[in-house]
XYZ file of C-alpha atoms in Angstrom:
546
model
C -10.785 -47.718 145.695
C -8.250 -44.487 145.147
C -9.316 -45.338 141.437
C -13.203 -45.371 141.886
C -12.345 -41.992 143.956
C -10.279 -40.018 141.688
C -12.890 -40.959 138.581
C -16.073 -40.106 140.735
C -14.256 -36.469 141.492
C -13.424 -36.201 137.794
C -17.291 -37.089 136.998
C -18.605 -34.542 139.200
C -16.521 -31.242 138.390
C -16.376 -32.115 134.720
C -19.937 -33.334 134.123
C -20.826 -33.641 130.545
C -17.159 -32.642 129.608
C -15.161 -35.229 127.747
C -12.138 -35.753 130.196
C -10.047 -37.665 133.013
C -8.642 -40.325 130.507
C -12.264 -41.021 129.033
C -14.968 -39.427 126.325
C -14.657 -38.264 122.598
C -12.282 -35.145 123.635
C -8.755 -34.917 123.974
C -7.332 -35.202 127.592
C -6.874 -31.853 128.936
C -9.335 -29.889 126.418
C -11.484 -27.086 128.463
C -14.562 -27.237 127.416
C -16.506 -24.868 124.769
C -17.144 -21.230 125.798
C -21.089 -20.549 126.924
C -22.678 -18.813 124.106
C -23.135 -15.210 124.781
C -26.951 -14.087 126.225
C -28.967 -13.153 123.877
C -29.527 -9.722 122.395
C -32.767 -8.021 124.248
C -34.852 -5.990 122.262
C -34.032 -2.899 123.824
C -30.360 -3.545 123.246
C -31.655 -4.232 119.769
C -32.714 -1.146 119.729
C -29.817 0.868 121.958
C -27.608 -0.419 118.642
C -29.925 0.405 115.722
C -30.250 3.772 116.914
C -26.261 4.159 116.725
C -25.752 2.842 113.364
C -29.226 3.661 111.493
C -31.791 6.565 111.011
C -33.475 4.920 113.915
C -34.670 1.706 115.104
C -37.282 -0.800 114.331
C -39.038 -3.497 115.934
C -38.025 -5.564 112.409
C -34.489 -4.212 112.250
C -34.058 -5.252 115.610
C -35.670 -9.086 115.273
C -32.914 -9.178 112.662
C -30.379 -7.739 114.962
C -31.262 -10.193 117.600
C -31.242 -12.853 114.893
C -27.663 -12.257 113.699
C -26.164 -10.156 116.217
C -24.459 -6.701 116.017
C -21.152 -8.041 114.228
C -22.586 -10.134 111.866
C -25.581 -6.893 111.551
C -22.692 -5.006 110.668
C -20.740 -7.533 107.991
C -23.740 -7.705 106.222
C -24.418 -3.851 106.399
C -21.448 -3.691 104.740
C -21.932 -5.620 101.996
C -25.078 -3.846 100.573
C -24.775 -1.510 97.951
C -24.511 1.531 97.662
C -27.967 3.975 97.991
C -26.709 7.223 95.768
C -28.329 11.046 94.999
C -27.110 11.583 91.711
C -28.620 8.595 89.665
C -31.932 10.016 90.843
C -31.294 13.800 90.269
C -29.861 13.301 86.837
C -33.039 11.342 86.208
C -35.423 14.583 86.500
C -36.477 17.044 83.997
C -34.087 20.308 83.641
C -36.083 22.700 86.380
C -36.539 26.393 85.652
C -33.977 27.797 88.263
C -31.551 25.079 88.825
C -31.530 25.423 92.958
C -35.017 24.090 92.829
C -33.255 20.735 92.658
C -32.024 20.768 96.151
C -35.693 19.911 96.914
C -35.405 16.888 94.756
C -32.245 16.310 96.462
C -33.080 16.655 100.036
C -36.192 13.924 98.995
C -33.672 11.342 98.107
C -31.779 11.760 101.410
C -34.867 11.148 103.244
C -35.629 8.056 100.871
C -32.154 6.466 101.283
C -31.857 7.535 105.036
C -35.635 6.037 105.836
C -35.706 2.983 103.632
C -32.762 2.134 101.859
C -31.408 -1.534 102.617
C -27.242 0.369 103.164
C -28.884 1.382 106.538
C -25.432 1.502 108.179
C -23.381 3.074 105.281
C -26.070 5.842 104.999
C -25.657 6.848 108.508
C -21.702 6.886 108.710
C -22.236 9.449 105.369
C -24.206 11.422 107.591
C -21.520 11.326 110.224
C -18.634 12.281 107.222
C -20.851 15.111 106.090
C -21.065 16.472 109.800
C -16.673 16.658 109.953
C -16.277 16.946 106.119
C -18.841 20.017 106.011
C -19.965 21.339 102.737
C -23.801 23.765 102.636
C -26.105 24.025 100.120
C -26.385 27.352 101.689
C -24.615 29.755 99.935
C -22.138 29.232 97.082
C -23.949 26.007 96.079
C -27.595 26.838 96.092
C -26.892 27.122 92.318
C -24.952 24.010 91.985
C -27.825 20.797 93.287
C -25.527 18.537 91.527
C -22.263 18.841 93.260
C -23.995 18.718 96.502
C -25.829 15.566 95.563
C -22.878 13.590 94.330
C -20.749 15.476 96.911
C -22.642 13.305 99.620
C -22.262 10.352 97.021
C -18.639 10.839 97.716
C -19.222 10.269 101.558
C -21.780 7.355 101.130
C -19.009 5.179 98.566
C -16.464 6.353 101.173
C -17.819 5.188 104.175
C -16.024 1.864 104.612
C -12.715 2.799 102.548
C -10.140 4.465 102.862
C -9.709 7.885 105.235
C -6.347 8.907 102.682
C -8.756 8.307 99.309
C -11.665 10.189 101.171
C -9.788 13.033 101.515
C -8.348 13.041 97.986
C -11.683 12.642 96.437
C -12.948 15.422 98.731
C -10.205 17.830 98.089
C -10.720 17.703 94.073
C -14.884 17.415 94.154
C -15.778 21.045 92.952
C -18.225 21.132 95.364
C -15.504 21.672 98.386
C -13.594 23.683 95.373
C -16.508 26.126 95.540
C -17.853 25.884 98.813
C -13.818 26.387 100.393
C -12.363 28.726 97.445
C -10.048 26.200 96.372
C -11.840 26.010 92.990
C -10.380 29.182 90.501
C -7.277 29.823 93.551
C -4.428 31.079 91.837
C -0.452 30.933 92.267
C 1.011 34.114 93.684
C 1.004 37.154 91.403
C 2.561 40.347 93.177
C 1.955 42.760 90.281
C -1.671 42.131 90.213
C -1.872 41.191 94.089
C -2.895 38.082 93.959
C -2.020 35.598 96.956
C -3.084 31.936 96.971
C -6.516 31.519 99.239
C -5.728 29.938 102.300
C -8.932 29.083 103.402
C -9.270 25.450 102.013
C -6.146 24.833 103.716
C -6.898 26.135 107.445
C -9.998 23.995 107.271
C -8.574 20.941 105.881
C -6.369 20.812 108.538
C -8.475 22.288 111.457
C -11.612 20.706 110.533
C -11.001 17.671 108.757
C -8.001 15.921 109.865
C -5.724 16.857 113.018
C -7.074 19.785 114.738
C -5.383 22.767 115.922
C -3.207 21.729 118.881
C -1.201 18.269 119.346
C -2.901 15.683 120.608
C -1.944 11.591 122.432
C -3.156 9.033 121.031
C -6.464 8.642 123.560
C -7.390 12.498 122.475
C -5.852 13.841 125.529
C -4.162 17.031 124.262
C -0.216 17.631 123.930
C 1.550 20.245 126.536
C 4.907 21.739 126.461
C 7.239 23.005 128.905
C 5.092 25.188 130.246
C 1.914 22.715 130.749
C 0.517 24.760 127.190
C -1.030 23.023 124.348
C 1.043 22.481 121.603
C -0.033 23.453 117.795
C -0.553 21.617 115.001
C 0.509 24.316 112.803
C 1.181 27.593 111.927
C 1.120 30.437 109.763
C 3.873 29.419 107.428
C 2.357 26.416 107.194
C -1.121 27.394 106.406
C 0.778 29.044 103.240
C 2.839 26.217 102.282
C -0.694 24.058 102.184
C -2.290 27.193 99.949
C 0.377 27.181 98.030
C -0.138 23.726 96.983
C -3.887 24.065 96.499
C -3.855 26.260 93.208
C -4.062 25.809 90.059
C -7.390 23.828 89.803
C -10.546 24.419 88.514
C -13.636 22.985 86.632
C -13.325 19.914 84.308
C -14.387 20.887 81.602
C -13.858 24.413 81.809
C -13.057 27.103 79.064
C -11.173 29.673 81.389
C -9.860 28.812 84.442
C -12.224 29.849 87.329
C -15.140 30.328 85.020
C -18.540 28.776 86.426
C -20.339 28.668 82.665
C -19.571 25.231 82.617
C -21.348 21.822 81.632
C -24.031 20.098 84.196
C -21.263 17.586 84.448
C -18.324 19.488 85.517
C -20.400 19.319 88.661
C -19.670 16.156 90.001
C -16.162 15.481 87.847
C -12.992 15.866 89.633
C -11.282 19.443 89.007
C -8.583 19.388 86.512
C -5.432 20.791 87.184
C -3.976 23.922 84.722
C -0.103 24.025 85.251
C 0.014 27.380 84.486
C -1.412 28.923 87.805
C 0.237 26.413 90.393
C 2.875 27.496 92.151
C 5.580 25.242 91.301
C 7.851 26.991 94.381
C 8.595 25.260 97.277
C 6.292 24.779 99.716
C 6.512 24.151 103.991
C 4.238 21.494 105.155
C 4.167 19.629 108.859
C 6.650 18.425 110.801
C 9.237 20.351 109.215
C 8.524 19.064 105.952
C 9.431 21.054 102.817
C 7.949 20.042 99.239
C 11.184 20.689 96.403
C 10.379 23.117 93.694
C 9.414 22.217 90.375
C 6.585 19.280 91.095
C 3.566 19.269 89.241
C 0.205 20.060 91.084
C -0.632 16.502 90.797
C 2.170 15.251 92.853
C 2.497 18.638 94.888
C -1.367 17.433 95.975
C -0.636 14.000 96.860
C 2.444 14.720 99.217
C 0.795 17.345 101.140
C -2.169 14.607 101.513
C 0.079 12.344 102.215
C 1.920 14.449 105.049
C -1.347 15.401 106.665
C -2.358 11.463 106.937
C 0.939 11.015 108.405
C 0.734 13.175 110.988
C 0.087 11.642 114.627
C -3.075 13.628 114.878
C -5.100 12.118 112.509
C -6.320 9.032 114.328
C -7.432 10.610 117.299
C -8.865 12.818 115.778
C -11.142 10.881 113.314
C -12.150 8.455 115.875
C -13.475 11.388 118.453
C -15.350 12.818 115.635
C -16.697 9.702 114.612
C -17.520 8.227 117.831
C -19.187 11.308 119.272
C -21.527 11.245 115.946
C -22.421 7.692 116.422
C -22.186 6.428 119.462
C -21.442 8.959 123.113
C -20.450 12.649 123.621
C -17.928 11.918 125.939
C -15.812 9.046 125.227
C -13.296 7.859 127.805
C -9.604 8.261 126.626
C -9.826 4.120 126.415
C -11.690 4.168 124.070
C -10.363 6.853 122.134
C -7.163 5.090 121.839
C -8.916 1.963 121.294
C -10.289 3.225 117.783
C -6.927 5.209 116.944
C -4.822 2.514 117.545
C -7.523 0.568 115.066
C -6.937 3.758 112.358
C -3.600 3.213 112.454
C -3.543 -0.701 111.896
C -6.681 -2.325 110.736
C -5.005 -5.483 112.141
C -3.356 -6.155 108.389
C -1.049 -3.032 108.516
C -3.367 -0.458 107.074
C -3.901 2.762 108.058
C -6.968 4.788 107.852
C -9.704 1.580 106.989
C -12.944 3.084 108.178
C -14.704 -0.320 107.991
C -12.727 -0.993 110.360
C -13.129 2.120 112.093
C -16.841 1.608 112.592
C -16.960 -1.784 113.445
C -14.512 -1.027 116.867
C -16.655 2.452 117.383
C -19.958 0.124 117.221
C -18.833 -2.833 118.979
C -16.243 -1.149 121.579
C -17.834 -1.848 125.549
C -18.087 2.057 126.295
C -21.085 2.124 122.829
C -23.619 -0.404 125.591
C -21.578 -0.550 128.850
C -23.030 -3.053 130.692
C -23.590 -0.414 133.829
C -24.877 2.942 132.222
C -23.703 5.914 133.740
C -25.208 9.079 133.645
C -22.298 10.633 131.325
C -23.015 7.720 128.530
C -24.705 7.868 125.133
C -25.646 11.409 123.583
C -28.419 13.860 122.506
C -30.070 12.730 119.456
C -30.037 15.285 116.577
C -32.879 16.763 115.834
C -33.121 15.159 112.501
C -32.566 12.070 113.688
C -35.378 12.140 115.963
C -37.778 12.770 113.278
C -36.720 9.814 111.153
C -36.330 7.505 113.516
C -40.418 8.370 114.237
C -40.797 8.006 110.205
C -39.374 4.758 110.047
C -41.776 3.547 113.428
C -44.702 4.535 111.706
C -44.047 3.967 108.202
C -44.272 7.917 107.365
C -44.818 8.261 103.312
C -46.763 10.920 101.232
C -48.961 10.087 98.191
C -46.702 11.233 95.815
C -43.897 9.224 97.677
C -42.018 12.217 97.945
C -40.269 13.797 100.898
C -40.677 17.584 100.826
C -38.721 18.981 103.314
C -36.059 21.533 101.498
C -36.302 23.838 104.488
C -35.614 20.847 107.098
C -33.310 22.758 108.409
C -35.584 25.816 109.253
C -37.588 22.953 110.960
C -35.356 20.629 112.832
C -32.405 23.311 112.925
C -30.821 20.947 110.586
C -30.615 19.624 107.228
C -28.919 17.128 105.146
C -25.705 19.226 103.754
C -27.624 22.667 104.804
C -25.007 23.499 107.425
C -25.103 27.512 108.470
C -21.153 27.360 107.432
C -18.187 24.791 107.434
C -18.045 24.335 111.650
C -21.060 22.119 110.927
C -24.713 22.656 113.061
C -22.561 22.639 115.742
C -19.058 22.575 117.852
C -17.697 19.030 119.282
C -16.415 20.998 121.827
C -20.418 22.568 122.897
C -21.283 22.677 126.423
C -23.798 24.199 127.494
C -23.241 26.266 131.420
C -24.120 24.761 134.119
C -23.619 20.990 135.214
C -22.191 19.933 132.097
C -19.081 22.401 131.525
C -18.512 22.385 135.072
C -17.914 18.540 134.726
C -15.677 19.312 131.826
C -17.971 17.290 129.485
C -19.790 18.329 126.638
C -22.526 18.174 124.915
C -22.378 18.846 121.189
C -26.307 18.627 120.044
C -27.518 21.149 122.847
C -25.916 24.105 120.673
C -28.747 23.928 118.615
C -31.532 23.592 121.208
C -32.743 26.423 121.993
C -36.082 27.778 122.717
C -37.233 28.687 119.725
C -35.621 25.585 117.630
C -36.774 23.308 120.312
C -40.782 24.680 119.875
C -40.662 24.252 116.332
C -39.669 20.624 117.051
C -42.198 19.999 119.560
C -44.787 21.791 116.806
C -43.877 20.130 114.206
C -43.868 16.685 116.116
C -47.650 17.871 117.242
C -48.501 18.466 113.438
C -47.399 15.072 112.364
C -48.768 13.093 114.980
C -52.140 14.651 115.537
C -52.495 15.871 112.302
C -50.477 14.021 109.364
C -52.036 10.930 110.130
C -53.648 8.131 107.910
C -56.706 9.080 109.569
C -56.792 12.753 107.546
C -58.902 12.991 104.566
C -57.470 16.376 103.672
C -53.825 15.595 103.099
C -52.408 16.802 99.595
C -50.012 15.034 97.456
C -46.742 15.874 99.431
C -48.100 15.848 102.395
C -46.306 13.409 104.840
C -47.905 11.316 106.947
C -47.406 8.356 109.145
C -49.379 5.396 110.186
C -51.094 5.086 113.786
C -53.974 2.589 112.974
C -52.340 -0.721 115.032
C -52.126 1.811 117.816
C -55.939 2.890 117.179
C -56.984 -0.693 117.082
C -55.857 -1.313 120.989
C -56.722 2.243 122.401
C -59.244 1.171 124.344
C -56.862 -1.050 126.391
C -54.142 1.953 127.565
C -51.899 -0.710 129.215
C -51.663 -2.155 125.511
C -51.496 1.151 123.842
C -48.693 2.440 125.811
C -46.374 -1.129 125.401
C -46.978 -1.020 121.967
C -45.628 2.692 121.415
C -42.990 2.327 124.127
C -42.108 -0.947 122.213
C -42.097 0.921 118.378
C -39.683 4.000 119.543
C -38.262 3.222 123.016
C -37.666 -1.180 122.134
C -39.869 -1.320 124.848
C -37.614 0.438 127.518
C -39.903 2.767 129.075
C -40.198 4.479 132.536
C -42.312 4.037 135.172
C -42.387 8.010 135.600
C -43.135 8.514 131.465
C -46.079 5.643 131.865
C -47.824 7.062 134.507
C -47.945 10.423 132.648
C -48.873 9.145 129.449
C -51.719 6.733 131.259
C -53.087 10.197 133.367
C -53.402 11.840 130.021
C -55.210 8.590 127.915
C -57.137 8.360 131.108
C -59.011 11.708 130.092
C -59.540 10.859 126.496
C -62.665 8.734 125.925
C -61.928 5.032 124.750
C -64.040 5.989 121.719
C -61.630 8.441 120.690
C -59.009 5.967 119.471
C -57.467 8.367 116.879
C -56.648 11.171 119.595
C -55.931 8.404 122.404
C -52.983 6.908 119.721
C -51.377 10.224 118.901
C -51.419 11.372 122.612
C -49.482 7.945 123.430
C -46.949 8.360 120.143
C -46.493 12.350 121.125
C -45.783 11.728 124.931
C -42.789 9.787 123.696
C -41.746 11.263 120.668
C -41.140 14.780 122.984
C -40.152 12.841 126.390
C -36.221 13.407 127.117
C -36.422 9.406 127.337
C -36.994 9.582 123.709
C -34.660 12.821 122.793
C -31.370 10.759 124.487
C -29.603 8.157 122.704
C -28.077 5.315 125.005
């Protein structure tokens, strides 16, 4: 009886589970984990909008398919979409700064369509923190910027330590950052190394100005004051080490009459400008005299991705570019510890950098909170709506050199090296009194914000398949599934909501987009479609990134 007990009890707490001295399983074995719920389109879409140009009701059936970490492996795997293949490719142009317009095209075709979805948009990310502009001391040189942003791109899942080697020597930071021509010390002529590739290197790109904990919360000393990074002896020691390079290729040292390819080759080193003194660096480090520039270059690398700062301060960069504004200091530290060790004792492995940044909790918490996600960039608001509706021109091109007139930014068309904007932007009111920020907002202002909203009404209303007039460049996008169900404006609205919001919508953002189609007539299909796609497109439902 105690026998026919004890094996009914088993039976009905473990039923189906092999068990109690019985069954194919080992005694003892818990059972298989549930599998995890299934990926909803608008967390499809939540995700895609992180790690693409924008999300897409196909994208998404394949993240729902695979999942974001396998999404992600294979994302990695694709090759490389590049710039300078293409631009070497075109006919020499009159002026040679009309190329940027060639250039900016191919960002928009990689960005928009090319299969390295993923890798294209942590570029992006790199070019925001490792700034170089077209604008200015590179309108003349299209070819350095293109294979400048090449750099980034083949970067993007290597190493942090090689990305800021190959960075230092591209001539287009030499020229954009005076590195390129800067010259060892030369008192009878007055000549003092250039410091400014060093302040940014180590402000902008690598540990910041003041000491910071591992989960970004800043250093304090003695007297509860931040501590710095550096100072002005060390700003010198780094400028020190920065001279003596200078076009490949190049028949006097800082000349710019040099080949097209001394544009995107690696400057060369001449021995006889580098200071071969010694040199202070960080943490009371002091480079010996007599080392070449070479191996002067790599130790002062080397101490900078040794310093403390580094991993914190990548992985607030990087996560407030992909994924929220305002990450907690848990998941700071979560993605520094993962700089530091990859899990295989390497340091500085931005694959897996991303993957932890994309796939951390805090980038889809399960309960949203109203300090979660970020603004989307302008520019990425536009090509997520290009990639919804297919947006193409008849020429195939993508003219839009002065994108950054139009959206207030551009692809590597920065107004100077602090990027479009600060990581440390917020705006007064709510936000800075909550001590958060908001980064994006420091470009939205009035007037950039109405030539948004314009340009959105041009596209939609106007740059349609539905125009007869459009000329060769002319972009345009695709609204015809959306004119075949305007007469049903319950159907209309779920099949826009579903194209740019995965379906997420309002009930507040219906209701005002169903008032509006109620007051177009059902025969106007054309107008009732680009109502429905502009509503969202401009809605702050569309504007915020989860």
């Amino acid at each position: 009886m105690m026998k026919k007990r004890l094996v009914s009890l088993c039976a009905s707490i473990l039923l189906g589970v092999a068990g109690c001295g019985g069954g194919s399983g080992s005694p003892g074995t818990p059972p298989p984990p549930p599998p995890p719920p299934p990926v909803t389109k608008a967390e499809a879409f939540q995700f895609l909008n992180q790690a693409s140009f924008g999300a897409t009701e196909a994208e998404a059936d394949s993240v729902i398919a695979t999942r974001q970490e396998q999404w992600i492996d294979i994302q990695m795997q694709r090759p490389a979409s590049l710039q300078l293949p293409h631009m070497l490719s075109l006919p020499p142009p009159q002026f040679m700064g009309q190329l940027h317009n060639d250039r900016v095209d191919i960002w928009f075709r990689n960005s928009l369509w090319g299969e390295d979805q993923l890798r294209q948009r942590v570029a992006f990310a790199l070019s925001e923190i490792l700034v170089v502009s077209q604008l200015g001391a590179l309108q003349s040189r299209p070819f350095a910027v293109a294979d400048y942003y090449d750099v980034l791109v083949n970067n993007a899942f290597g190493n942090y330590r090689d990305l800021l080697e190959e960075v230092t020597l591209h001539p287009a930071m030499g020229v954009y950052l005076s590195m390129l021509g800067n010259e060892k010390p030369n008192p009878a002529l007055n000549i003092r190394p250039d410091e400014n590739y060093a302040r940014e290197l180590m402000q902008l790109f690598s540990i910041g100005l003041v000491e910071l904990n591992l989960d970004g919360t800043e250093r304090l000393d003695a007297n509860n004051q931040p501590i710095p990074t550096y100072n002005q002896e060390i700003i010198e020691g780094f400028a020190h080490v920065f001279t003596g390079w200078t076009w490949a290729g190049s028949p006097s040292f800082g000349s710019g009459r040099v080949p097209v390819a001394s544009q995107y080759t690696p400057m060369e080193l001449w021995p006889d400008y580098h200071d071969t003194g010694p040199k202070m660096l960080l943490n009371g480090t002091t480079l010996p005299a007599g080392q070449s520039g070479e191996q002067d270059l790599s130790d002062a690398l080397d101490n900078i991705f040794a310093h403390p700062n580094i991993a914190p301060f990548v992985a607030i960069r990087l996560i407030q570019r992909l994924t929220t504004s305002n990450p907690s200091t848990g998941y700071v530290r979560r993605v520094a510890q993962v700089f530091n060790d990859n899990g295989f004792g390497v340091k500085g492995d931005l694959r897996a950098v991303v993957k932890e940044i994309l796939l951390d909790p805090e980038a889809s918490p399960a309960m949203p909170m109203e300090i979660d996600g970020k603004l989307k960039e302008p520019l990425l608001r536009v090509t997520q709506l290009y990639k919804a509706y297919n947006a193409t021109s008849a020429s195939g091109k993508y003219s839009l050199v002065a994108s950054y007139i139009l959206f207030a930014q551009g692809p590597l068309q920065s107004p100077s090296v602090f990027n479009f904007f600060s990581p440390f932007y917020a705006p007064p009111g709510e936000i800075r009194d909550s001590s958060l920020v908001a980064p994006e907002l420091e470009i939205a202002t009035e007037y950039t914000n109405t030539l948004l909203t314009n340009y959105l009404f041009g596209q939609v209303f106007g740059l349609n398949q539905t125009n007869e007039d459009l000329g060769e460049d002319d972009i345009f996008i695709d609204i015809q599934e959306e004119m075949d169900v305007a007469a049903d404006i319950d159907a209309l609205i779920n099949m826009v909501a579903g194209k740019l919001l995965g379906g997420d919508i309002s009930d507040t953002l219906r209701t005002e987009i169903r008032g509006m189609l109620e007051r177009v007539p059902e025969t106007d299909t054309a107008i009732r479609a680009a109502e429905a796609i502009y509503f969202v497109v401009t809605s702050p439902e569309f504007a915020y990134q989860r």
